[in-house]
PDB file of C-alpha atoms in Angstrom:
ATOM      1  CA  MET A 202     -12.709 -80.952 132.859  1.00  0.00           C
ATOM      2  CA  THR A 203     -16.036 -82.644 132.645  1.00  0.00           C
ATOM      3  CA  HIS A 204     -16.873 -85.256 130.082  1.00  0.00           C
ATOM      4  CA  THR A 205     -20.093 -86.223 127.888  1.00  0.00           C
ATOM      5  CA  VAL A 206     -20.122 -89.981 127.755  1.00  0.00           C
ATOM      6  CA  LEU A 207     -22.112 -92.226 125.302  1.00  0.00           C
ATOM      7  CA  VAL A 208     -22.605 -95.647 126.542  1.00  0.00           C
ATOM      8  CA  THR A 209     -23.932 -98.531 124.161  1.00  0.00           C
ATOM      9  CA  GLY A 210     -25.847-101.551 125.338  1.00  0.00           C
ATOM     10  CA  VAL A 211     -27.536-100.120 128.337  1.00  0.00           C
ATOM     11  CA  SER A 212     -30.533-102.485 128.323  1.00  0.00           C
ATOM     12  CA  ARG A 213     -28.132-105.097 129.306  1.00  0.00           C
ATOM     13  CA  HIS A 214     -26.794-105.669 132.789  1.00  0.00           C
ATOM     14  CA  ILE A 215     -23.136-104.526 132.498  1.00  0.00           C
ATOM     15  CA  GLY A 216     -23.966-101.681 130.154  1.00  0.00           C
ATOM     16  CA  ALA A 217     -26.516-100.410 132.658  1.00  0.00           C
ATOM     17  CA  ARG A 218     -24.210-100.973 135.716  1.00  0.00           C
ATOM     18  CA  VAL A 219     -21.345 -98.586 133.628  1.00  0.00           C
ATOM     19  CA  ALA A 220     -23.787 -95.952 132.616  1.00  0.00           C
ATOM     20  CA  SER A 221     -24.956 -95.893 136.293  1.00  0.00           C
ATOM     21  CA  VAL A 222     -21.351 -95.461 137.921  1.00  0.00           C
ATOM     22  CA  LEU A 223     -20.333 -93.034 135.240  1.00  0.00           C
ATOM     23  CA  ALA A 224     -23.526 -90.797 135.628  1.00  0.00           C
ATOM     24  CA  ALA A 225     -22.653 -90.675 139.655  1.00  0.00           C
ATOM     25  CA  ASP A 226     -19.252 -89.308 138.608  1.00  0.00           C
ATOM     26  CA  PRO A 227     -19.011 -85.686 139.560  1.00  0.00           C
ATOM     27  CA  ASP A 228     -16.630 -85.205 136.375  1.00  0.00           C
ATOM     28  CA  VAL A 229     -18.958 -86.454 134.085  1.00  0.00           C
ATOM     29  CA  SER A 230     -21.490 -83.726 133.130  1.00  0.00           C
ATOM     30  CA  ARG A 231     -23.933 -85.878 130.965  1.00  0.00           C
ATOM     31  CA  VAL A 232     -24.459 -89.483 130.096  1.00  0.00           C
ATOM     32  CA  ILE A 233     -26.291 -90.698 127.249  1.00  0.00           C
ATOM     33  CA  GLY A 234     -27.427 -94.177 127.025  1.00  0.00           C
ATOM     34  CA  VAL A 235     -28.462 -95.796 123.770  1.00  0.00           C
ATOM     35  CA  ASP A 236     -29.805 -99.142 122.768  1.00  0.00           C
ATOM     36  CA  THR A 237     -32.709-100.822 120.859  1.00  0.00           C
ATOM     37  CA  VAL A 238     -35.011-101.468 123.755  1.00  0.00           C
ATOM     38  CA  PRO A 239     -35.430 -99.253 127.168  1.00  0.00           C
ATOM     39  CA  PRO A 240     -33.315-100.429 129.893  1.00  0.00           C
ATOM     40  CA  PRO A 241     -35.212-102.475 132.852  1.00  0.00           C
ATOM     41  CA  SER A 242     -35.084 -99.387 134.993  1.00  0.00           C
ATOM     42  CA  LEU A 243     -37.512 -97.583 132.701  1.00  0.00           C
ATOM     43  CA  THR A 244     -39.883-100.535 132.306  1.00  0.00           C
ATOM     44  CA  ARG A 245     -41.931-102.230 134.939  1.00  0.00           C
ATOM     45  CA  ASP A 246     -39.453-104.984 135.412  1.00  0.00           C
ATOM     46  CA  GLY A 247     -37.405-102.627 137.467  1.00  0.00           C
ATOM     47  CA  GLY A 248     -33.487-103.060 137.312  1.00  0.00           C
ATOM     48  CA  ILE A 249     -30.453-101.037 138.018  1.00  0.00           C
ATOM     49  CA  SER A 250     -31.143 -97.121 138.562  1.00  0.00           C
ATOM     50  CA  LEU A 251     -29.392 -95.319 135.880  1.00  0.00           C
ATOM     51  CA  GLY A 252     -29.366 -92.300 137.883  1.00  0.00           C
ATOM     52  CA  ARG A 253     -28.740 -89.010 135.664  1.00  0.00           C
ATOM     53  CA  THR A 254     -28.417 -91.257 132.235  1.00  0.00           C
ATOM     54  CA  GLU A 255     -30.601 -90.101 129.541  1.00  0.00           C
ATOM     55  CA  PHE A 256     -31.832 -92.906 127.379  1.00  0.00           C
ATOM     56  CA  VAL A 257     -32.232 -92.411 123.643  1.00  0.00           C
ATOM     57  CA  ARG A 258     -33.676 -95.320 121.509  1.00  0.00           C
ATOM     58  CA  VAL A 259     -31.308 -96.003 118.647  1.00  0.00           C
ATOM     59  CA  ASP A 260     -30.302 -98.781 116.481  1.00  0.00           C
ATOM     60  CA  LEU A 261     -26.703 -98.645 115.964  1.00  0.00           C
ATOM     61  CA  ARG A 262     -27.208-100.196 112.522  1.00  0.00           C
ATOM     62  CA  SER A 263     -28.844 -97.055 111.507  1.00  0.00           C
ATOM     63  CA  PRO A 264     -26.982 -93.548 110.853  1.00  0.00           C
ATOM     64  CA  ASP A 265     -29.248 -91.952 113.534  1.00  0.00           C
ATOM     65  CA  ILE A 266     -26.257 -92.857 116.096  1.00  0.00           C
ATOM     66  CA  ALA A 267     -24.152 -89.921 114.401  1.00  0.00           C
ATOM     67  CA  GLN A 268     -26.883 -87.520 114.983  1.00  0.00           C
ATOM     68  CA  VAL A 269     -26.977 -88.450 118.685  1.00  0.00           C
ATOM     69  CA  ILE A 270     -23.209 -88.035 118.873  1.00  0.00           C
ATOM     70  CA  ALA A 271     -23.251 -84.517 117.185  1.00  0.00           C
ATOM     71  CA  ALA A 272     -26.141 -83.093 118.905  1.00  0.00           C
ATOM     72  CA  ALA A 273     -24.755 -83.880 122.540  1.00  0.00           C
ATOM     73  CA  ASP A 274     -21.195 -83.129 121.774  1.00  0.00           C
ATOM     74  CA  ILE A 275     -19.998 -86.431 122.853  1.00  0.00           C
ATOM     75  CA  ASP A 276     -16.341 -86.647 123.790  1.00  0.00           C
ATOM     76  CA  THR A 277     -16.264 -90.512 125.214  1.00  0.00           C
ATOM     77  CA  VAL A 278     -17.692 -93.390 123.658  1.00  0.00           C
ATOM     78  CA  VAL A 279     -18.041 -96.742 125.683  1.00  0.00           C
ATOM     79  CA  HIS A 280     -19.281 -99.259 123.356  1.00  0.00           C
ATOM     80  CA  MET A 281     -20.736-102.195 125.126  1.00  0.00           C
ATOM     81  CA  SER A 282     -23.254-103.488 122.629  1.00  0.00           C
ATOM     82  CA  LEU A 283     -22.078-106.804 121.771  1.00  0.00           C
ATOM     83  CA  VAL A 284     -24.473-109.492 121.841  1.00  0.00           C
ATOM     84  CA  SER A 285     -22.889-112.837 122.874  1.00  0.00           C
ATOM     85  CA  ALA A 286     -25.825-115.113 121.929  1.00  0.00           C
ATOM     86  CA  PRO A 287     -28.352-115.111 119.256  1.00  0.00           C
ATOM     87  CA  SER A 288     -32.290-114.377 120.458  1.00  0.00           C
ATOM     88  CA  ARG A 289     -34.953-117.012 119.628  1.00  0.00           C
ATOM     89  CA  SER A 290     -36.860-114.179 117.548  1.00  0.00           C
ATOM     90  CA  THR A 291     -34.036-112.718 115.575  1.00  0.00           C
ATOM     91  CA  GLY A 292     -31.390-115.282 115.060  1.00  0.00           C
ATOM     92  CA  ARG A 293     -27.739-115.358 114.195  1.00  0.00           C
ATOM     93  CA  ALA A 294     -28.179-113.348 111.145  1.00  0.00           C
ATOM     94  CA  ALA A 295     -29.471-110.267 113.168  1.00  0.00           C
ATOM     95  CA  MET A 296     -26.993-111.145 116.100  1.00  0.00           C
ATOM     96  CA  LYS A 297     -24.025-110.463 113.411  1.00  0.00           C
ATOM     97  CA  GLU A 298     -25.589-107.448 111.809  1.00  0.00           C
ATOM     98  CA  HIS A 299     -25.970-105.872 115.279  1.00  0.00           C
ATOM     99  CA  ASN A 300     -22.424-106.621 116.534  1.00  0.00           C
ATOM    100  CA  VAL A 301     -20.339-106.142 113.287  1.00  0.00           C
ATOM    101  CA  ILE A 302     -22.501-103.466 111.198  1.00  0.00           C
ATOM    102  CA  GLY A 303     -23.689-101.664 114.279  1.00  0.00           C
ATOM    103  CA  THR A 304     -19.812-101.200 115.306  1.00  0.00           C
ATOM    104  CA  MET A 305     -19.149-100.011 111.777  1.00  0.00           C
ATOM    105  CA  GLN A 306     -21.777 -97.277 112.074  1.00  0.00           C
ATOM    106  CA  LEU A 307     -20.910 -96.322 115.633  1.00  0.00           C
ATOM    107  CA  LEU A 308     -17.027 -96.030 114.765  1.00  0.00           C
ATOM    108  CA  GLY A 309     -17.822 -94.172 111.381  1.00  0.00           C
ATOM    109  CA  ALA A 310     -19.911 -91.491 113.388  1.00  0.00           C
ATOM    110  CA  CYS A 311     -17.015 -91.370 115.858  1.00  0.00           C
ATOM    111  CA  GLN A 312     -14.529 -90.592 112.952  1.00  0.00           C
ATOM    112  CA  ARG A 313     -16.700 -87.935 111.511  1.00  0.00           C
ATOM    113  CA  SER A 314     -17.128 -86.337 115.181  1.00  0.00           C
ATOM    114  CA  ALA A 315     -15.178 -83.370 115.905  1.00  0.00           C
ATOM    115  CA  THR A 316     -15.572 -83.781 119.552  1.00  0.00           C
ATOM    116  CA  VAL A 317     -14.923 -87.497 120.268  1.00  0.00           C
ATOM    117  CA  ARG A 318     -11.465 -87.929 122.098  1.00  0.00           C
ATOM    118  CA  ARG A 319     -11.872 -91.365 123.595  1.00  0.00           C
ATOM    119  CA  VAL A 320     -13.184 -94.780 122.535  1.00  0.00           C
ATOM    120  CA  VAL A 321     -13.761 -97.844 124.660  1.00  0.00           C
ATOM    121  CA  VAL A 322     -14.740-101.063 123.168  1.00  0.00           C
ATOM    122  CA  ARG A 323     -15.829-104.334 125.045  1.00  0.00           C
ATOM    123  CA  SER A 324     -14.416-107.341 123.137  1.00  0.00           C
ATOM    124  CA  THR A 325     -13.705-110.788 124.657  1.00  0.00           C
ATOM    125  CA  THR A 326     -10.954-113.229 124.961  1.00  0.00           C
ATOM    126  CA  ALA A 327     -13.010-115.458 122.745  1.00  0.00           C
ATOM    127  CA  VAL A 328     -11.252-113.866 120.021  1.00  0.00           C
ATOM    128  CA  TYR A 329      -8.215-116.214 120.784  1.00  0.00           C
ATOM    129  CA  GLY A 330     -10.303-119.295 120.305  1.00  0.00           C
ATOM    130  CA  SER A 331      -9.909-122.611 121.887  1.00  0.00           C
ATOM    131  CA  SER A 332      -7.566-125.157 120.619  1.00  0.00           C
ATOM    132  CA  PRO A 333      -5.245-128.080 121.670  1.00  0.00           C
ATOM    133  CA  ARG A 334      -2.329-126.092 120.129  1.00  0.00           C
ATOM    134  CA  ASP A 335      -2.900-122.807 122.310  1.00  0.00           C
ATOM    135  CA  PRO A 336      -0.386-121.677 124.620  1.00  0.00           C
ATOM    136  CA  ALA A 337      -0.653-122.168 128.431  1.00  0.00           C
ATOM    137  CA  VAL A 338      -1.332-118.256 128.633  1.00  0.00           C
ATOM    138  CA  PHE A 339      -2.364-115.959 126.064  1.00  0.00           C
ATOM    139  CA  THR A 340      -1.025-112.336 126.214  1.00  0.00           C
ATOM    140  CA  GLU A 341      -2.184-109.671 123.853  1.00  0.00           C
ATOM    141  CA  ASP A 342       0.321-110.057 121.252  1.00  0.00           C
ATOM    142  CA  LEU A 343      -0.199-113.613 120.817  1.00  0.00           C
ATOM    143  CA  GLU A 344      -1.924-115.059 117.831  1.00  0.00           C
ATOM    144  CA  PRO A 345      -4.383-118.013 118.101  1.00  0.00           C
ATOM    145  CA  HIS A 346      -3.687-121.248 116.160  1.00  0.00           C
ATOM    146  CA  ASP A 347      -7.203-121.619 115.536  1.00  0.00           C
ATOM    147  CA  GLY A 348      -9.002-118.497 115.522  1.00  0.00           C
ATOM    148  CA  PRO A 349     -12.880-118.521 115.566  1.00  0.00           C
ATOM    149  CA  SER A 350     -14.803-119.127 112.731  1.00  0.00           C
ATOM    150  CA  HIS A 351     -18.153-118.461 113.615  1.00  0.00           C
ATOM    151  CA  GLY A 352     -20.582-117.101 116.124  1.00  0.00           C
ATOM    152  CA  TYR A 353     -19.774-114.417 118.723  1.00  0.00           C
ATOM    153  CA  ALA A 354     -16.030-114.820 118.608  1.00  0.00           C
ATOM    154  CA  LYS A 355     -15.834-114.279 115.001  1.00  0.00           C
ATOM    155  CA  ASP A 356     -17.998-111.139 115.324  1.00  0.00           C
ATOM    156  CA  ALA A 357     -15.720-109.808 118.104  1.00  0.00           C
ATOM    157  CA  VAL A 358     -12.315-110.433 115.656  1.00  0.00           C
ATOM    158  CA  GLU A 359     -14.157-108.665 113.049  1.00  0.00           C
ATOM    159  CA  VAL A 360     -15.090-105.780 115.482  1.00  0.00           C
ATOM    160  CA  GLU A 361     -11.505-105.491 116.630  1.00  0.00           C
ATOM    161  CA  GLY A 362     -10.310-105.116 112.969  1.00  0.00           C
ATOM    162  CA  TYR A 363     -12.588-102.086 112.531  1.00  0.00           C
ATOM    163  CA  VAL A 364     -11.566-100.720 116.013  1.00  0.00           C
ATOM    164  CA  ARG A 365      -7.689-101.027 115.005  1.00  0.00           C
ATOM    165  CA  GLY A 366      -8.511 -99.350 111.565  1.00  0.00           C
ATOM    166  CA  PHE A 367     -10.326 -96.596 113.434  1.00  0.00           C
ATOM    167  CA  ALA A 368      -7.307 -95.991 115.539  1.00  0.00           C
ATOM    168  CA  ARG A 369      -5.284 -95.714 112.571  1.00  0.00           C
ATOM    169  CA  ARG A 370      -7.332 -93.368 111.088  1.00  0.00           C
ATOM    170  CA  ARG A 371      -7.982 -91.124 114.223  1.00  0.00           C
ATOM    171  CA  PRO A 372      -4.486 -90.948 116.051  1.00  0.00           C
ATOM    172  CA  ASP A 373      -5.845 -88.074 118.062  1.00  0.00           C
ATOM    173  CA  VAL A 374      -8.410 -90.389 119.821  1.00  0.00           C
ATOM    174  CA  SER A 375      -7.515 -92.631 122.861  1.00  0.00           C
ATOM    175  CA  VAL A 376      -8.892 -96.139 121.776  1.00  0.00           C
ATOM    176  CA  SER A 377      -8.933 -98.739 124.622  1.00  0.00           C
ATOM    177  CA  LEU A 378      -9.890-102.304 123.414  1.00  0.00           C
ATOM    178  CA  LEU A 379     -10.715-104.454 126.561  1.00  0.00           C
ATOM    179  CA  ARG A 380     -10.682-108.555 126.099  1.00  0.00           C
ATOM    180  CA  PHE A 381     -12.896-109.683 128.834  1.00  0.00           C
ATOM    181  CA  ALA A 382     -12.939-113.216 130.131  1.00  0.00           C
ATOM    182  CA  ASN A 383     -16.576-114.541 130.786  1.00  0.00           C
ATOM    183  CA  PHE A 384     -18.553-112.133 133.164  1.00  0.00           C
ATOM    184  CA  MET A 385     -19.550-114.019 136.251  1.00  0.00           C
ATOM    185  CA  GLY A 386     -21.460-112.389 139.243  1.00  0.00           C
ATOM    186  CA  PRO A 387     -25.040-112.036 140.731  1.00  0.00           C
ATOM    187  CA  GLY A 388     -26.313-109.986 137.934  1.00  0.00           C
ATOM    188  CA  VAL A 389     -24.938-111.869 135.035  1.00  0.00           C
ATOM    189  CA  ASP A 390     -27.214-113.976 132.645  1.00  0.00           C
ATOM    190  CA  SER A 391     -25.020-115.343 129.907  1.00  0.00           C
ATOM    191  CA  PRO A 392     -24.895-118.918 127.992  1.00  0.00           C
ATOM    192  CA  LEU A 393     -22.303-120.011 130.706  1.00  0.00           C
ATOM    193  CA  THR A 394     -24.053-118.739 133.596  1.00  0.00           C
ATOM    194  CA  ARG A 395     -27.221-120.810 132.517  1.00  0.00           C
ATOM    195  CA  TYR A 396     -25.006-123.680 131.899  1.00  0.00           C
ATOM    196  CA  PHE A 397     -23.875-123.757 135.464  1.00  0.00           C
ATOM    197  CA  ILE A 398     -27.283-123.703 136.913  1.00  0.00           C
ATOM    198  CA  GLN A 399     -28.697-126.845 135.307  1.00  0.00           C
ATOM    199  CA  PRO A 400     -29.012-129.728 137.484  1.00  0.00           C
ATOM    200  CA  VAL A 401     -26.866-131.885 135.381  1.00  0.00           C
ATOM    201  CA  LEU A 402     -23.832-130.384 133.309  1.00  0.00           C
ATOM    202  CA  PRO A 403     -22.886-132.252 130.315  1.00  0.00           C
ATOM    203  CA  THR A 404     -19.097-132.199 129.828  1.00  0.00           C
ATOM    204  CA  VAL A 405     -17.092-133.417 126.805  1.00  0.00           C
ATOM    205  CA  PHE A 406     -15.413-136.802 127.650  1.00  0.00           C
ATOM    206  CA  GLY A 407     -11.955-136.906 128.008  1.00  0.00           C
ATOM    207  CA  PHE A 408     -11.524-133.029 128.724  1.00  0.00           C
ATOM    208  CA  ASP A 409     -10.998-130.993 131.500  1.00  0.00           C
ATOM    209  CA  PRO A 410     -10.822-127.250 130.283  1.00  0.00           C
ATOM    210  CA  ARG A 411      -9.284-124.380 132.232  1.00  0.00           C
ATOM    211  CA  LEU A 412     -11.774-121.567 132.523  1.00  0.00           C
ATOM    212  CA  GLN A 413     -11.318-118.086 133.547  1.00  0.00           C
ATOM    213  CA  PHE A 414     -13.889-115.277 134.836  1.00  0.00           C
ATOM    214  CA  VAL A 415     -14.150-111.662 135.704  1.00  0.00           C
ATOM    215  CA  HIS A 416     -16.470-110.395 138.146  1.00  0.00           C
ATOM    216  CA  GLU A 417     -18.907-107.803 137.135  1.00  0.00           C
ATOM    217  CA  ASP A 418     -17.768-105.642 139.887  1.00  0.00           C
ATOM    218  CA  ASP A 419     -14.140-105.706 138.545  1.00  0.00           C
ATOM    219  CA  ALA A 420     -15.420-105.242 134.841  1.00  0.00           C
ATOM    220  CA  VAL A 421     -17.526-102.318 135.747  1.00  0.00           C
ATOM    221  CA  GLU A 422     -14.523-100.476 137.550  1.00  0.00           C
ATOM    222  CA  VAL A 423     -11.915-101.319 134.414  1.00  0.00           C
ATOM    223  CA  LEU A 424     -14.730 -99.694 132.001  1.00  0.00           C
ATOM    224  CA  ARG A 425     -15.107 -96.678 134.603  1.00  0.00           C
ATOM    225  CA  ARG A 426     -11.400 -96.162 134.635  1.00  0.00           C
ATOM    226  CA  MET A 427     -11.129 -96.521 130.962  1.00  0.00           C
ATOM    227  CA  ALA A 428     -13.766 -94.046 130.390  1.00  0.00           C
ATOM    228  CA  MET A 429     -12.500 -91.484 132.545  1.00  0.00           C
ATOM    229  CA  GLU A 430      -8.643 -91.893 131.609  1.00  0.00           C
ATOM    230  CA  ASP A 431      -6.588 -92.309 128.472  1.00  0.00           C
ATOM    231  CA  HIS A 432      -5.238 -95.755 128.456  1.00  0.00           C
ATOM    232  CA  PRO A 433      -4.872 -96.549 124.646  1.00  0.00           C
ATOM    233  CA  GLY A 434      -4.117-100.085 123.817  1.00  0.00           C
ATOM    234  CA  THR A 435      -5.488-103.740 123.928  1.00  0.00           C
ATOM    235  CA  PHE A 436      -5.774-105.247 127.087  1.00  0.00           C
ATOM    236  CA  ASN A 437      -6.882-108.724 128.642  1.00  0.00           C
ATOM    237  CA  VAL A 438      -9.213-108.583 131.775  1.00  0.00           C
ATOM    238  CA  ALA A 439      -9.539-111.500 133.819  1.00  0.00           C
ATOM    239  CA  GLY A 440      -9.552-112.571 137.557  1.00  0.00           C
ATOM    240  CA  ALA A 441      -6.561-113.979 138.848  1.00  0.00           C
ATOM    241  CA  GLY A 442      -5.848-118.134 138.442  1.00  0.00           C
ATOM    242  CA  VAL A 443      -8.203-120.501 136.806  1.00  0.00           C
ATOM    243  CA  LEU A 444     -10.751-123.300 137.284  1.00  0.00           C
ATOM    244  CA  LEU A 445     -11.016-126.400 135.956  1.00  0.00           C
ATOM    245  CA  LEU A 446     -14.488-127.242 134.634  1.00  0.00           C
ATOM    246  CA  SER A 447     -14.620-130.447 137.108  1.00  0.00           C
ATOM    247  CA  GLN A 448     -13.946-127.804 139.828  1.00  0.00           C
ATOM    248  CA  CYS A 449     -16.473-125.591 138.763  1.00  0.00           C
ATOM    249  CA  VAL A 450     -19.051-128.537 138.792  1.00  0.00           C
ATOM    250  CA  ARG A 451     -18.036-129.758 142.324  1.00  0.00           C
ATOM    251  CA  ARG A 452     -18.203-126.080 143.728  1.00  0.00           C
ATOM    252  CA  ALA A 453     -21.762-125.805 142.216  1.00  0.00           C
ATOM    253  CA  GLY A 454     -22.790-129.065 143.874  1.00  0.00           C
ATOM    254  CA  ARG A 455     -23.786-130.280 140.240  1.00  0.00           C
ATOM    255  CA  LEU A 456     -23.725-133.800 138.647  1.00  0.00           C
ATOM    256  CA  SER A 457     -21.556-134.109 135.447  1.00  0.00           C
ATOM    257  CA  LEU A 458     -22.540-136.080 132.372  1.00  0.00           C
ATOM    258  CA  PRO A 459     -19.426-137.022 130.344  1.00  0.00           C
ATOM    259  CA  LEU A 460     -20.313-137.070 126.659  1.00  0.00           C
ATOM    260  CA  PHE A 461     -18.348-137.973 123.368  1.00  0.00           C
ATOM    261  CA  SER A 462     -17.899-134.912 121.382  1.00  0.00           C
ATOM    262  CA  PRO A 463     -20.396-135.973 118.591  1.00  0.00           C
ATOM    263  CA  ALA A 464     -23.008-136.408 121.392  1.00  0.00           C
ATOM    264  CA  PHE A 465     -22.366-133.153 122.931  1.00  0.00           C
ATOM    265  CA  GLN A 466     -22.862-131.451 119.687  1.00  0.00           C
ATOM    266  CA  LEU A 467     -26.064-133.412 119.030  1.00  0.00           C
ATOM    267  CA  LEU A 468     -27.110-132.048 122.525  1.00  0.00           C
ATOM    268  CA  GLY A 469     -26.345-128.690 122.000  1.00  0.00           C
ATOM    269  CA  THR A 470     -28.129-128.501 118.714  1.00  0.00           C
ATOM    270  CA  ALA A 471     -31.216-129.674 120.437  1.00  0.00           C
ATOM    271  CA  VAL A 472     -31.172-127.296 123.469  1.00  0.00           C
ATOM    272  CA  ARG A 473     -30.103-124.408 121.374  1.00  0.00           C
ATOM    273  CA  LYS A 474     -33.246-125.068 119.164  1.00  0.00           C
ATOM    274  CA  ALA A 475     -35.313-125.294 122.370  1.00  0.00           C
ATOM    275  CA  GLY A 476     -33.804-121.877 123.685  1.00  0.00           C
ATOM    276  CA  LEU A 477     -32.988-123.501 126.789  1.00  0.00           C
ATOM    277  CA  VAL A 478     -28.893-123.026 126.791  1.00  0.00           C
ATOM    278  CA  ASP A 479     -26.786-121.865 124.051  1.00  0.00           C
ATOM    279  CA  TYR A 480     -24.125-124.930 123.098  1.00  0.00           C
ATOM    280  CA  SER A 481     -22.763-123.063 120.318  1.00  0.00           C
ATOM    281  CA  PRO A 482     -19.632-124.569 118.244  1.00  0.00           C
ATOM    282  CA  GLU A 483     -17.500-122.356 120.174  1.00  0.00           C
ATOM    283  CA  GLN A 484     -18.874-122.977 123.437  1.00  0.00           C
ATOM    284  CA  LEU A 485     -18.054-126.895 122.360  1.00  0.00           C
ATOM    285  CA  ARG A 486     -14.432-125.983 121.893  1.00  0.00           C
ATOM    286  CA  LEU A 487     -14.272-123.900 125.130  1.00  0.00           C
ATOM    287  CA  MET A 488     -15.461-126.793 126.992  1.00  0.00           C
ATOM    288  CA  SER A 489     -13.051-129.256 125.296  1.00  0.00           C
ATOM    289  CA  HIS A 490      -9.906-127.254 125.276  1.00  0.00           C
ATOM    290  CA  GLY A 491     -10.415-124.001 127.771  1.00  0.00           C
ATOM    291  CA  ARG A 492      -8.683-120.785 127.693  1.00  0.00           C
ATOM    292  CA  ALA A 493      -6.439-118.680 129.891  1.00  0.00           C
ATOM    293  CA  VAL A 494      -4.988-115.302 129.504  1.00  0.00           C
ATOM    294  CA  ASP A 495      -2.559-112.953 131.177  1.00  0.00           C
ATOM    295  CA  SER A 496      -3.942-109.787 132.547  1.00  0.00           C
ATOM    296  CA  GLY A 497      -0.389-108.404 133.573  1.00  0.00           C
ATOM    297  CA  GLY A 498      -0.583-105.756 130.964  1.00  0.00           C
ATOM    298  CA  LEU A 499      -3.850-104.141 132.201  1.00  0.00           C
ATOM    299  CA  GLU A 500      -2.820-104.152 135.794  1.00  0.00           C
ATOM    300  CA  SER A 501       0.565-102.490 135.077  1.00  0.00           C
ATOM    301  CA  GLU A 502      -1.344 -99.879 132.913  1.00  0.00           C
ATOM    302  CA  LEU A 503      -3.896 -99.071 135.546  1.00  0.00           C
ATOM    303  CA  GLY A 504      -1.976 -99.801 138.704  1.00  0.00           C
ATOM    304  CA  TRP A 505      -4.670-101.840 139.960  1.00  0.00           C
ATOM    305  CA  LYS A 506      -5.754-105.468 140.368  1.00  0.00           C
ATOM    306  CA  PRO A 507      -9.138-107.121 140.388  1.00  0.00           C
ATOM    307  CA  LYS A 508     -10.578-107.653 143.585  1.00  0.00           C
ATOM    308  CA  PHE A 509     -12.044-111.209 142.786  1.00  0.00           C
ATOM    309  CA  SER A 510     -10.085-114.088 141.528  1.00  0.00           C
ATOM    310  CA  THR A 511     -11.586-116.521 139.126  1.00  0.00           C
ATOM    311  CA  GLY A 512     -12.370-118.647 142.020  1.00  0.00           C
ATOM    312  CA  ALA A 513     -13.869-115.744 144.137  1.00  0.00           C
ATOM    313  CA  ALA A 514     -16.077-114.598 141.191  1.00  0.00           C
ATOM    314  CA  PHE A 515     -17.706-117.979 140.776  1.00  0.00           C
ATOM    315  CA  ASP A 516     -18.437-118.513 144.357  1.00  0.00           C
ATOM    316  CA  ASP A 517     -20.189-115.215 144.445  1.00  0.00           C
ATOM    317  CA  PHE A 518     -22.117-116.256 141.508  1.00  0.00           C
ATOM    318  CA  LEU A 519     -23.071-119.534 143.211  1.00  0.00           C
ATOM    319  CA  HIS A 520     -24.052-118.015 146.394  1.00  0.00           C
ATOM    320  CA  SER A 521     -26.432-115.441 144.453  1.00  0.00           C
ATOM    321  CA  ARG A 522     -28.027-118.248 142.900  1.00  0.00           C
ATOM    322  CA  GLY A 523     -28.648-120.231 145.967  1.00  0.00           C
ATOM    323  CA  LEU A 524     -25.951-122.821 145.042  1.00  0.00           C
ATOM    324  CA  ARG A 525     -23.490-124.009 147.805  1.00  0.00           C
ATOM    325  CA  PRO A 526     -19.877-123.850 146.928  1.00  0.00           C
ATOM    326  CA  PHE A 527     -17.771-126.610 148.036  1.00  0.00           C
ATOM    327  CA  GLY A 528     -14.367-124.739 149.445  1.00  0.00           C
ATOM    328  CA  GLY A 529     -12.504-122.197 147.632  1.00  0.00           C
ATOM    329  CA  ALA A 530     -12.199-118.449 148.361  1.00  0.00           C
ATOM    330  CA  ARG A 531     -15.103-116.423 149.799  1.00  0.00           C
ATOM    331  CA  ARG A 532     -16.122-112.678 148.986  1.00  0.00           C
TER     332      ARG A 532
END
């Protein structure tokens, strides 16, 4: 059986890679990529080749997405269009509308569709929050002590609520919800990767948080598998092991600047307004308390393990930016 797949968020790096991989699969007859702006491969900027992917400009907040799904007889939806940081031009309100209202519209269209049989949604381990009372490692069934109350993480919590509601209303559809650790790799551009390439890295005095990463290659492979096979449920996705922030600083050959929490917050406000690095309140909590998750459920479900550990993913990112890692795993 061949599949017709809709991929949202194809103007961003991971979404474009997922669309490209699926378009190259002989079991996929058609890939429709949607976003509000064209992918870089369709502009003068170059970028990842999307292969057979057909691009359609659609704002997920509009009802037009239902027409796209109906016209193409979509049977698989891969929702990658969650924005992790507000742009300088649109701001936080537009980001929330895109993430939450856009997901509501997309799931509403899937619910009304007679052809959709599989839905895969990218979420984030940020839904667990970061707190001094957290368990050492989060499994998918654990509830956070202090869940996120703002920003991207709060959007993801709301998105997950709508996804669970959709799964209850359409039990005939296989729904996979993937909570990814922070993406890391040569092509990843995120608030966290922009943080690590600064010459001096502000840290929160008295804290050395544990961090986890998932390499972009492993993330794309998980999304490909979920799009082509039925694996309903909620799964954490992260590379093996953790890195302390102090280890990341040393591997990157950077200097750290320990600041008391109020000073870190003031610095975050200043650089965020300047559009340099996104030191959001959730970033402050992560840089204070860290977070670690268990990906055993995903590995058992797929019979597969990530090729890159957390350390190897970070080292590959450092190599791609010309930064010299000190010790640690190599690719």
